[in-house]
Short mmCIF file of N, CA and C in Angstrom, two decimals:
data_model
loop_
_atom_site.label_atom_id
_atom_site.label_comp_id
_atom_site.label_asym_id
_atom_site.label_seq_id
_atom_site.Cartn_x
_atom_site.Cartn_y
_atom_site.Cartn_z
N UNK A 116 99.09 -88.81 97.67
CA UNK A 116 100.25 -88.35 98.40
C UNK A 116 100.68 -87.01 97.79
N UNK A 117 100.93 -86.04 98.66
CA UNK A 117 101.39 -84.73 98.18
C UNK A 117 102.74 -84.87 97.48
N UNK A 118 103.04 -83.92 96.64
CA UNK A 118 104.28 -83.98 95.84
C UNK A 118 105.51 -84.00 96.74
N UNK A 119 105.54 -83.19 97.81
CA UNK A 119 106.72 -83.17 98.68
C UNK A 119 106.83 -84.48 99.48
N UNK A 120 105.69 -85.04 99.88
CA UNK A 120 105.70 -86.32 100.59
C UNK A 120 106.18 -87.43 99.67
N UNK A 121 105.74 -87.41 98.42
CA UNK A 121 106.18 -88.42 97.44
C UNK A 121 107.68 -88.30 97.18
N UNK A 122 108.16 -87.06 97.11
CA UNK A 122 109.59 -86.84 96.91
C UNK A 122 110.38 -87.40 98.10
N UNK A 123 109.92 -87.14 99.33
CA UNK A 123 110.57 -87.69 100.52
C UNK A 123 110.56 -89.22 100.49
N UNK A 124 109.40 -89.78 100.14
CA UNK A 124 109.25 -91.23 100.09
C UNK A 124 110.25 -91.84 99.11
N UNK A 125 110.29 -91.30 97.90
CA UNK A 125 111.20 -91.82 96.88
C UNK A 125 112.66 -91.66 97.30
N UNK A 126 112.99 -90.51 97.90
CA UNK A 126 114.36 -90.27 98.35
C UNK A 126 114.73 -91.26 99.46
N UNK A 127 113.80 -91.50 100.39
CA UNK A 127 114.06 -92.46 101.46
C UNK A 127 114.32 -93.86 100.90
N UNK A 128 113.58 -94.24 99.88
CA UNK A 128 113.79 -95.56 99.27
C UNK A 128 115.16 -95.68 98.62
N UNK A 129 115.58 -94.63 97.93
CA UNK A 129 116.90 -94.65 97.29
C UNK A 129 118.00 -94.79 98.35
N UNK A 130 117.89 -93.98 99.39
CA UNK A 130 118.90 -94.01 100.47
C UNK A 130 118.83 -95.36 101.20
N UNK A 131 117.63 -95.80 101.52
CA UNK A 131 117.46 -97.08 102.23
C UNK A 131 118.04 -98.23 101.42
N UNK A 132 117.85 -98.21 100.12
CA UNK A 132 118.40 -99.25 99.27
C UNK A 132 119.92 -99.34 99.42
N UNK A 133 120.57 -98.20 99.42
CA UNK A 133 122.03 -98.18 99.58
C UNK A 133 122.45 -98.65 100.97
N UNK A 134 121.76 -98.19 102.00
CA UNK A 134 122.11 -98.56 103.38
C UNK A 134 121.88 -100.05 103.61
N UNK A 135 120.75 -100.56 103.15
CA UNK A 135 120.45 -101.98 103.34
C UNK A 135 121.41 -102.84 102.51
N UNK A 136 121.78 -102.39 101.33
CA UNK A 136 122.76 -103.14 100.52
C UNK A 136 124.10 -103.21 101.25
N UNK A 137 124.47 -102.15 101.94
CA UNK A 137 125.74 -102.13 102.70
C UNK A 137 125.65 -102.92 103.99
N UNK A 138 124.58 -102.71 104.77
CA UNK A 138 124.51 -103.24 106.12
C UNK A 138 123.65 -104.49 106.26
N UNK A 139 122.86 -104.81 105.26
CA UNK A 139 121.99 -105.98 105.35
C UNK A 139 120.62 -105.61 105.89
N UNK A 140 119.79 -106.64 106.07
CA UNK A 140 118.40 -106.44 106.48
C UNK A 140 118.27 -105.82 107.86
N UNK A 141 119.30 -105.92 108.67
CA UNK A 141 119.27 -105.33 110.02
C UNK A 141 119.86 -103.92 110.04
N UNK A 142 119.91 -103.28 108.91
CA UNK A 142 120.48 -101.93 108.79
C UNK A 142 119.83 -100.98 109.78
N UNK A 143 120.60 -100.04 110.24
CA UNK A 143 120.12 -99.05 111.18
C UNK A 143 119.15 -98.08 110.50
N UNK A 144 117.94 -98.00 111.04
CA UNK A 144 116.97 -97.05 110.48
C UNK A 144 117.40 -95.62 110.77
N UNK A 145 118.13 -95.42 111.86
CA UNK A 145 118.69 -94.08 112.14
C UNK A 145 119.66 -93.68 111.04
N UNK A 146 120.48 -94.64 110.56
CA UNK A 146 121.41 -94.35 109.47
C UNK A 146 120.65 -93.97 108.20
N UNK A 147 119.55 -94.67 107.94
CA UNK A 147 118.75 -94.35 106.76
C UNK A 147 118.24 -92.92 106.85
N UNK A 148 117.65 -92.58 108.00
CA UNK A 148 117.10 -91.22 108.18
C UNK A 148 118.21 -90.17 108.09
N UNK A 149 119.32 -90.43 108.76
CA UNK A 149 120.43 -89.46 108.77
C UNK A 149 120.97 -89.24 107.35
N UNK A 150 121.23 -90.32 106.62
CA UNK A 150 121.76 -90.18 105.26
C UNK A 150 120.76 -89.51 104.32
N UNK A 151 119.48 -89.72 104.59
CA UNK A 151 118.45 -89.10 103.75
C UNK A 151 118.23 -87.64 104.12
N UNK A 152 118.80 -87.23 105.26
CA UNK A 152 118.65 -85.84 105.69
C UNK A 152 117.27 -85.53 106.24
N UNK A 153 116.62 -86.55 106.82
CA UNK A 153 115.31 -86.35 107.43
C UNK A 153 115.34 -86.86 108.87
N UNK A 154 114.35 -86.47 109.62
CA UNK A 154 114.24 -86.96 110.98
C UNK A 154 113.72 -88.38 111.00
N UNK A 155 113.97 -89.06 112.11
CA UNK A 155 113.49 -90.43 112.27
C UNK A 155 111.97 -90.50 112.18
N UNK A 156 111.29 -89.46 112.67
CA UNK A 156 109.83 -89.40 112.59
C UNK A 156 109.33 -89.42 111.14
N UNK A 157 110.04 -88.72 110.27
CA UNK A 157 109.66 -88.71 108.85
C UNK A 157 109.80 -90.11 108.27
N UNK A 158 110.89 -90.78 108.61
CA UNK A 158 111.09 -92.16 108.13
C UNK A 158 109.94 -93.04 108.61
N UNK A 159 109.61 -92.95 109.90
CA UNK A 159 108.55 -93.80 110.46
C UNK A 159 107.16 -93.44 109.94
N UNK A 160 106.94 -92.20 109.53
CA UNK A 160 105.66 -91.86 108.93
C UNK A 160 105.46 -92.61 107.60
N UNK A 161 106.53 -92.74 106.87
CA UNK A 161 106.46 -93.45 105.58
C UNK A 161 106.55 -94.97 105.76
N UNK A 162 107.40 -95.40 106.69
CA UNK A 162 107.67 -96.82 106.91
C UNK A 162 107.62 -97.09 108.41
N UNK A 163 106.45 -97.47 108.93
CA UNK A 163 106.29 -97.60 110.38
C UNK A 163 107.12 -98.73 111.00
N UNK A 164 107.58 -99.67 110.18
CA UNK A 164 108.41 -100.77 110.69
C UNK A 164 109.54 -101.04 109.70
N UNK A 165 110.54 -101.75 110.18
CA UNK A 165 111.65 -102.18 109.31
C UNK A 165 111.09 -103.05 108.18
N UNK A 166 110.14 -103.93 108.54
CA UNK A 166 109.55 -104.81 107.55
C UNK A 166 108.84 -104.03 106.45
N UNK A 167 108.17 -102.95 106.82
CA UNK A 167 107.48 -102.12 105.82
C UNK A 167 108.49 -101.49 104.87
N UNK A 168 109.62 -101.06 105.40
CA UNK A 168 110.67 -100.49 104.56
C UNK A 168 111.24 -101.56 103.62
N UNK A 169 111.53 -102.74 104.16
CA UNK A 169 112.07 -103.82 103.33
C UNK A 169 111.06 -104.25 102.27
N UNK A 170 109.78 -104.29 102.63
CA UNK A 170 108.76 -104.65 101.66
C UNK A 170 108.75 -103.66 100.50
N UNK A 171 108.85 -102.39 100.81
CA UNK A 171 108.87 -101.37 99.76
C UNK A 171 110.11 -101.53 98.88
N UNK A 172 111.24 -101.86 99.49
CA UNK A 172 112.47 -102.05 98.71
C UNK A 172 112.36 -103.28 97.81
N UNK A 173 111.79 -104.35 98.34
CA UNK A 173 111.74 -105.61 97.60
C UNK A 173 110.60 -105.69 96.60
N UNK A 174 109.53 -104.94 96.85
CA UNK A 174 108.33 -105.06 96.02
C UNK A 174 108.62 -104.89 94.54
N UNK A 175 109.38 -103.87 94.18
CA UNK A 175 109.65 -103.62 92.76
C UNK A 175 110.37 -104.81 92.12
N UNK A 176 111.38 -105.33 92.81
CA UNK A 176 112.10 -106.49 92.28
C UNK A 176 111.22 -107.72 92.20
N UNK A 177 110.40 -107.93 93.22
CA UNK A 177 109.51 -109.09 93.24
C UNK A 177 108.44 -108.98 92.16
N UNK A 178 107.90 -107.77 91.99
CA UNK A 178 106.91 -107.57 90.92
C UNK A 178 107.52 -107.84 89.55
N UNK A 179 108.75 -107.39 89.38
CA UNK A 179 109.45 -107.61 88.11
C UNK A 179 109.68 -109.11 87.88
N UNK A 180 110.04 -109.83 88.95
CA UNK A 180 110.25 -111.27 88.82
C UNK A 180 108.95 -112.00 88.50
N UNK A 181 107.85 -111.56 89.08
CA UNK A 181 106.56 -112.18 88.78
C UNK A 181 106.20 -111.96 87.31
N UNK A 182 106.43 -110.76 86.81
CA UNK A 182 106.18 -110.47 85.40
C UNK A 182 107.12 -111.29 84.51
N UNK A 183 108.37 -111.41 84.94
CA UNK A 183 109.34 -112.18 84.17
C UNK A 183 108.91 -113.65 84.09
N UNK A 184 108.39 -114.18 85.19
CA UNK A 184 107.93 -115.58 85.20
C UNK A 184 106.83 -115.77 84.16
N UNK A 185 105.90 -114.84 84.11
CA UNK A 185 104.81 -114.93 83.13
C UNK A 185 105.35 -114.88 81.71
N UNK A 186 106.32 -114.02 81.48
CA UNK A 186 106.92 -113.92 80.14
C UNK A 186 107.68 -115.19 79.77
N UNK A 187 108.44 -115.72 80.73
CA UNK A 187 109.23 -116.93 80.47
C UNK A 187 108.34 -118.14 80.16
N UNK A 188 107.14 -118.14 80.73
CA UNK A 188 106.21 -119.25 80.48
C UNK A 188 105.86 -119.38 79.00
N UNK A 189 105.92 -118.27 78.28
CA UNK A 189 105.56 -118.31 76.86
C UNK A 189 106.76 -118.18 75.93
N UNK A 190 107.90 -117.75 76.44
CA UNK A 190 109.03 -117.47 75.55
C UNK A 190 110.18 -118.46 75.65
N UNK A 191 110.17 -119.33 76.66
CA UNK A 191 111.30 -120.25 76.85
C UNK A 191 110.79 -121.66 77.10
N UNK A 192 111.68 -122.62 76.90
CA UNK A 192 111.33 -124.00 77.22
C UNK A 192 111.09 -124.08 78.73
N UNK A 193 110.33 -125.06 79.18
CA UNK A 193 110.02 -125.15 80.61
C UNK A 193 111.26 -125.22 81.51
N UNK A 194 112.24 -126.01 81.11
CA UNK A 194 113.43 -126.15 81.96
C UNK A 194 114.29 -124.88 81.94
N UNK A 195 114.43 -124.26 80.78
CA UNK A 195 115.19 -123.00 80.70
C UNK A 195 114.50 -121.89 81.47
N UNK A 196 113.17 -121.82 81.38
CA UNK A 196 112.42 -120.80 82.10
C UNK A 196 112.61 -120.96 83.60
N UNK A 197 112.50 -122.20 84.07
CA UNK A 197 112.63 -122.46 85.50
C UNK A 197 114.02 -122.08 86.01
N UNK A 198 115.06 -122.53 85.35
CA UNK A 198 116.43 -122.27 85.81
C UNK A 198 116.77 -120.79 85.69
N UNK A 199 116.38 -120.16 84.60
CA UNK A 199 116.66 -118.73 84.43
C UNK A 199 115.97 -117.91 85.51
N UNK A 200 114.72 -118.21 85.77
CA UNK A 200 113.97 -117.46 86.78
C UNK A 200 114.54 -117.71 88.17
N UNK A 201 114.91 -118.95 88.46
CA UNK A 201 115.52 -119.24 89.77
C UNK A 201 116.78 -118.41 89.97
N UNK A 202 117.62 -118.36 88.95
CA UNK A 202 118.86 -117.59 89.06
C UNK A 202 118.57 -116.11 89.34
N UNK A 203 117.62 -115.55 88.62
CA UNK A 203 117.27 -114.14 88.82
C UNK A 203 116.63 -113.90 90.18
N UNK A 204 115.83 -114.86 90.64
CA UNK A 204 115.19 -114.73 91.94
C UNK A 204 116.23 -114.75 93.06
N UNK A 205 117.18 -115.65 92.98
CA UNK A 205 118.25 -115.71 93.98
C UNK A 205 119.05 -114.41 93.96
N UNK A 206 119.36 -113.90 92.79
CA UNK A 206 120.11 -112.64 92.68
C UNK A 206 119.33 -111.49 93.31
N UNK A 207 118.03 -111.43 93.08
CA UNK A 207 117.20 -110.36 93.64
C UNK A 207 117.20 -110.44 95.17
N UNK A 208 116.97 -111.63 95.71
CA UNK A 208 116.94 -111.80 97.17
C UNK A 208 118.31 -111.54 97.78
N UNK A 209 119.37 -111.87 97.05
CA UNK A 209 120.73 -111.68 97.57
C UNK A 209 121.15 -110.21 97.61
N UNK A 210 120.45 -109.38 96.87
CA UNK A 210 120.79 -107.96 96.83
C UNK A 210 120.83 -107.33 98.23
N UNK A 211 119.97 -107.82 99.12
CA UNK A 211 119.91 -107.30 100.49
C UNK A 211 120.23 -108.43 101.46
N UNK A 212 121.48 -108.49 101.88
CA UNK A 212 121.97 -109.53 102.78
C UNK A 212 121.06 -109.69 104.00
N UNK A 213 120.69 -110.90 104.30
CA UNK A 213 119.90 -111.20 105.48
C UNK A 213 118.40 -111.15 105.28
N UNK A 214 117.95 -110.75 104.12
CA UNK A 214 116.51 -110.61 103.90
C UNK A 214 115.83 -111.98 103.76
N UNK A 215 116.59 -113.00 103.44
CA UNK A 215 115.98 -114.32 103.21
C UNK A 215 115.29 -114.85 104.46
N UNK A 216 115.83 -114.60 105.63
CA UNK A 216 115.17 -115.06 106.87
C UNK A 216 113.81 -114.38 107.03
N UNK A 217 113.75 -113.11 106.71
CA UNK A 217 112.47 -112.39 106.78
C UNK A 217 111.49 -112.92 105.75
N UNK A 218 111.98 -113.23 104.56
CA UNK A 218 111.11 -113.76 103.50
C UNK A 218 110.52 -115.10 103.92
N UNK A 219 111.35 -115.96 104.49
CA UNK A 219 110.88 -117.28 104.90
C UNK A 219 109.84 -117.17 106.01
N UNK A 220 110.04 -116.26 106.94
CA UNK A 220 109.07 -116.07 108.02
C UNK A 220 107.78 -115.44 107.48
N UNK A 221 107.92 -114.52 106.55
CA UNK A 221 106.77 -113.78 106.03
C UNK A 221 105.80 -114.65 105.23
N UNK A 222 106.29 -115.70 104.65
CA UNK A 222 105.42 -116.55 103.82
C UNK A 222 104.29 -117.15 104.66
N UNK A 223 104.54 -117.37 105.94
CA UNK A 223 103.53 -117.97 106.84
C UNK A 223 102.79 -116.92 107.67
N UNK A 224 103.33 -115.71 107.76
CA UNK A 224 102.76 -114.68 108.62
C UNK A 224 101.91 -113.72 107.80
N UNK A 225 100.61 -113.91 107.82
CA UNK A 225 99.72 -113.08 107.01
C UNK A 225 99.72 -111.62 107.45
N UNK A 226 100.22 -111.33 108.64
CA UNK A 226 100.28 -109.96 109.14
C UNK A 226 101.56 -109.25 108.69
N UNK A 227 102.50 -109.99 108.13
CA UNK A 227 103.77 -109.42 107.70
C UNK A 227 103.59 -108.52 106.49
N UNK A 228 104.32 -107.41 106.48
CA UNK A 228 104.30 -106.52 105.33
C UNK A 228 104.87 -107.21 104.08
N UNK A 229 105.71 -108.20 104.28
CA UNK A 229 106.32 -108.92 103.16
C UNK A 229 105.47 -110.10 102.66
N UNK A 230 104.41 -110.44 103.38
CA UNK A 230 103.63 -111.64 103.08
C UNK A 230 103.14 -111.67 101.63
N UNK A 231 102.45 -110.64 101.19
CA UNK A 231 101.86 -110.65 99.84
C UNK A 231 102.93 -110.80 98.77
N UNK A 232 104.04 -110.09 98.91
CA UNK A 232 105.12 -110.19 97.92
C UNK A 232 105.71 -111.60 97.88
N UNK A 233 105.90 -112.18 99.06
CA UNK A 233 106.48 -113.53 99.12
C UNK A 233 105.52 -114.58 98.58
N UNK A 234 104.23 -114.42 98.84
CA UNK A 234 103.23 -115.34 98.30
C UNK A 234 103.22 -115.24 96.77
N UNK A 235 103.33 -114.04 96.24
CA UNK A 235 103.39 -113.84 94.80
C UNK A 235 104.61 -114.54 94.21
N UNK A 236 105.75 -114.42 94.90
CA UNK A 236 106.97 -115.07 94.43
C UNK A 236 106.81 -116.59 94.43
N UNK A 237 106.26 -117.12 95.52
CA UNK A 237 106.08 -118.58 95.61
C UNK A 237 105.12 -119.06 94.52
N UNK A 238 104.07 -118.28 94.22
CA UNK A 238 103.12 -118.66 93.17
C UNK A 238 103.81 -118.69 91.81
N UNK A 239 104.67 -117.71 91.54
CA UNK A 239 105.41 -117.69 90.27
C UNK A 239 106.32 -118.91 90.17
N UNK A 240 107.01 -119.22 91.26
CA UNK A 240 107.89 -120.39 91.29
C UNK A 240 107.08 -121.66 91.05
N UNK A 241 105.92 -121.74 91.67
CA UNK A 241 105.07 -122.93 91.54
C UNK A 241 104.60 -123.11 90.10
N UNK A 242 104.21 -122.02 89.44
CA UNK A 242 103.76 -122.13 88.04
C UNK A 242 104.89 -122.62 87.14
N UNK A 243 106.08 -122.04 87.30
CA UNK A 243 107.20 -122.46 86.45
C UNK A 243 107.59 -123.91 86.73
N UNK A 244 107.57 -124.29 87.99
CA UNK A 244 107.90 -125.68 88.34
C UNK A 244 106.85 -126.63 87.78
N UNK A 245 105.58 -126.30 87.94
CA UNK A 245 104.50 -127.17 87.44
C UNK A 245 104.59 -127.35 85.92
N UNK A 246 104.93 -126.28 85.24
CA UNK A 246 105.08 -126.35 83.78
C UNK A 246 106.23 -127.29 83.42
N UNK A 247 107.35 -127.17 84.11
CA UNK A 247 108.49 -128.04 83.85
C UNK A 247 108.16 -129.49 84.22
N UNK A 248 107.43 -129.67 85.30
CA UNK A 248 107.04 -131.03 85.70
C UNK A 248 106.11 -131.65 84.66
N UNK A 249 105.15 -130.88 84.18
CA UNK A 249 104.20 -131.38 83.18
C UNK A 249 104.91 -131.78 81.89
N UNK A 250 106.01 -131.11 81.59
CA UNK A 250 106.79 -131.43 80.39
C UNK A 250 107.81 -132.54 80.64
N UNK A 251 107.84 -133.07 81.85
CA UNK A 251 108.80 -134.13 82.18
C UNK A 251 110.20 -133.62 82.38
N UNK A 252 110.36 -132.32 82.61
CA UNK A 252 111.68 -131.71 82.72
C UNK A 252 112.12 -131.45 84.16
N UNK A 253 111.20 -131.57 85.12
CA UNK A 253 111.56 -131.35 86.53
C UNK A 253 111.00 -132.49 87.36
N UNK A 254 111.72 -132.83 88.39
CA UNK A 254 111.27 -133.91 89.26
C UNK A 254 109.91 -133.57 89.86
N UNK A 255 109.12 -134.57 90.11
CA UNK A 255 107.74 -134.36 90.55
C UNK A 255 107.56 -134.49 92.06
N UNK A 256 108.63 -134.74 92.78
CA UNK A 256 108.50 -134.90 94.23
C UNK A 256 108.79 -133.62 94.99
N UNK A 257 108.80 -132.48 94.30
CA UNK A 257 108.94 -131.19 94.96
C UNK A 257 107.79 -130.30 94.54
N UNK A 258 107.52 -129.29 95.36
CA UNK A 258 106.45 -128.34 95.04
C UNK A 258 106.98 -126.92 95.18
N UNK A 259 106.09 -125.95 95.01
CA UNK A 259 106.49 -124.55 95.07
C UNK A 259 107.08 -124.15 96.41
N UNK A 260 106.59 -124.74 97.50
CA UNK A 260 107.15 -124.45 98.82
C UNK A 260 108.58 -124.93 98.90
N UNK A 261 108.84 -126.13 98.38
CA UNK A 261 110.21 -126.65 98.35
C UNK A 261 111.12 -125.75 97.52
N UNK A 262 110.61 -125.31 96.38
CA UNK A 262 111.39 -124.45 95.50
C UNK A 262 111.70 -123.12 96.17
N UNK A 263 110.71 -122.55 96.86
CA UNK A 263 110.91 -121.30 97.59
C UNK A 263 111.97 -121.49 98.68
N UNK A 264 111.95 -122.65 99.34
CA UNK A 264 112.95 -122.95 100.36
C UNK A 264 114.35 -123.07 99.74
N UNK A 265 114.42 -123.67 98.56
CA UNK A 265 115.72 -123.79 97.88
C UNK A 265 116.25 -122.41 97.47
N UNK A 266 115.36 -121.53 97.06
CA UNK A 266 115.76 -120.15 96.74
C UNK A 266 116.36 -119.52 97.99
N UNK A 267 115.70 -119.72 99.12
CA UNK A 267 116.20 -119.19 100.38
C UNK A 267 117.57 -119.75 100.73
N UNK A 268 117.73 -121.05 100.55
CA UNK A 268 119.01 -121.69 100.86
C UNK A 268 120.13 -121.17 99.94
N UNK A 269 119.82 -121.05 98.66
CA UNK A 269 120.83 -120.54 97.73
C UNK A 269 121.19 -119.08 98.02
N UNK A 270 120.21 -118.31 98.41
CA UNK A 270 120.49 -116.92 98.78
C UNK A 270 121.36 -116.86 100.02
N UNK A 271 121.03 -117.69 101.00
CA UNK A 271 121.83 -117.74 102.24
C UNK A 271 123.27 -118.10 101.92
N UNK A 272 123.49 -119.08 101.04
CA UNK A 272 124.86 -119.46 100.67
C UNK A 272 125.64 -118.28 100.12
N UNK A 273 124.98 -117.49 99.28
CA UNK A 273 125.63 -116.32 98.71
C UNK A 273 125.95 -115.25 99.74
N UNK A 274 125.20 -115.26 100.86
CA UNK A 274 125.44 -114.29 101.94
C UNK A 274 126.62 -114.66 102.82
N UNK A 275 127.12 -115.89 102.70
CA UNK A 275 128.21 -116.35 103.56
C UNK A 275 129.55 -116.05 102.89
N UNK A 276 130.36 -115.18 103.50
CA UNK A 276 131.63 -114.81 102.85
C UNK A 276 132.49 -116.01 102.46
N UNK A 277 132.53 -117.05 103.29
CA UNK A 277 133.39 -118.19 102.98
C UNK A 277 132.82 -119.06 101.86
N UNK A 278 131.54 -118.90 101.53
CA UNK A 278 130.92 -119.70 100.48
C UNK A 278 130.54 -118.91 99.24
N UNK A 279 130.61 -117.60 99.31
CA UNK A 279 130.12 -116.74 98.22
C UNK A 279 130.74 -117.11 96.88
N UNK A 280 132.01 -117.41 96.85
CA UNK A 280 132.64 -117.71 95.56
C UNK A 280 132.22 -119.08 95.01
N UNK A 281 131.57 -119.90 95.84
CA UNK A 281 131.07 -121.20 95.38
C UNK A 281 129.58 -121.15 95.06
N UNK A 282 128.96 -119.98 95.23
CA UNK A 282 127.51 -119.86 95.07
C UNK A 282 127.05 -120.26 93.68
N UNK A 283 127.75 -119.86 92.63
CA UNK A 283 127.34 -120.22 91.27
C UNK A 283 127.42 -121.73 91.06
N UNK A 284 128.51 -122.33 91.54
CA UNK A 284 128.65 -123.78 91.42
C UNK A 284 127.52 -124.49 92.16
N UNK A 285 127.23 -124.05 93.38
CA UNK A 285 126.18 -124.68 94.16
C UNK A 285 124.79 -124.45 93.56
N UNK A 286 124.60 -123.29 92.93
CA UNK A 286 123.36 -123.06 92.20
C UNK A 286 123.20 -124.13 91.12
N UNK A 287 124.26 -124.37 90.38
CA UNK A 287 124.22 -125.39 89.33
C UNK A 287 123.91 -126.77 89.87
N UNK A 288 124.47 -127.11 91.02
CA UNK A 288 124.20 -128.41 91.65
C UNK A 288 122.72 -128.52 92.00
N UNK A 289 122.17 -127.48 92.62
CA UNK A 289 120.76 -127.51 93.01
C UNK A 289 119.85 -127.52 91.78
N UNK A 290 120.15 -126.68 90.81
CA UNK A 290 119.33 -126.65 89.59
C UNK A 290 119.35 -128.02 88.91
N UNK A 291 120.51 -128.63 88.86
CA UNK A 291 120.64 -129.95 88.24
C UNK A 291 119.83 -130.99 89.01
N UNK A 292 119.77 -130.86 90.32
CA UNK A 292 119.00 -131.81 91.14
C UNK A 292 117.50 -131.63 90.93
N UNK A 293 117.07 -130.44 90.56
CA UNK A 293 115.64 -130.19 90.32
C UNK A 293 115.21 -130.76 88.97
N UNK A 294 116.10 -130.69 87.99
CA UNK A 294 115.78 -131.12 86.63
C UNK A 294 115.86 -132.63 86.48
N UNK A 295 115.11 -133.17 85.53
CA UNK A 295 115.20 -134.60 85.21
C UNK A 295 116.40 -134.81 84.30
N UNK A 296 116.75 -136.07 84.07
CA UNK A 296 117.86 -136.38 83.15
C UNK A 296 117.61 -135.79 81.78
N UNK A 297 116.37 -135.89 81.29
CA UNK A 297 116.02 -135.35 79.98
C UNK A 297 116.27 -133.84 79.94
N UNK A 298 115.89 -133.13 80.99
CA UNK A 298 116.09 -131.68 81.02
C UNK A 298 117.56 -131.32 81.12
N UNK A 299 118.31 -132.07 81.89
CA UNK A 299 119.75 -131.79 82.01
C UNK A 299 120.43 -131.94 80.66
N UNK A 300 120.01 -132.93 79.88
CA UNK A 300 120.58 -133.11 78.54
C UNK A 300 120.21 -131.94 77.63
N UNK A 301 118.98 -131.46 77.73
CA UNK A 301 118.56 -130.37 76.84
C UNK A 301 119.18 -129.04 77.24
N UNK A 302 119.56 -128.89 78.52
CA UNK A 302 120.19 -127.64 78.98
C UNK A 302 121.72 -127.68 78.89
N UNK A 303 122.27 -128.87 78.59
CA UNK A 303 123.73 -129.01 78.54
C UNK A 303 124.29 -128.16 77.42
N UNK A 304 125.48 -127.59 77.63
CA UNK A 304 126.10 -126.81 76.57
C UNK A 304 126.34 -127.67 75.33
N UNK A 305 126.09 -127.11 74.19
CA UNK A 305 126.30 -127.83 72.93
C UNK A 305 127.78 -127.80 72.57
N UNK A 306 128.30 -128.93 72.04
CA UNK A 306 129.71 -128.92 71.63
C UNK A 306 129.95 -127.94 70.50
N UNK A 307 131.07 -127.28 70.56
CA UNK A 307 131.43 -126.31 69.52
C UNK A 307 131.93 -127.06 68.30
N UNK A 308 131.52 -126.60 67.10
CA UNK A 308 132.00 -127.27 65.89
C UNK A 308 133.18 -126.56 65.32
#
């Protein structure tokens, strides 16, 4: 990519990130182009579809979460790694209101620009869950697909203005339901002496 094209691309991503954070996944692409000071054709040359733009916005966060999952596998207990990663994953998906519906659809649509990123996320979730299950710290009647669905549900809850202030509490309820009794005891806050 030429230097000026790369500069346009990077600038479009910065502007798009702000617009999508404000307006959600259905943000106006015209607004993105206008705020970036480029024509709509320039935007479409870099991002031929809304999904391609969202994939570019989400890829960095998703790649970081995949790397974080690998790190947590070796640096934290299975239950702490799973809960910590889930919290960060929900926060990443929540950054762009409305993106969870696209993520859920993309996991099954191999033609989707978001498909590879979502499959990577589900694989990371599956590894962390399997590790916690093998250690007896997570219930064994759920799989990575279930976990990915729970991430979607928790993200959706945070997107609802009437429920947003309960999102942390509901995250705790869901995380507690995923963990076994043994894991809940090991993750419980220690009494202060």
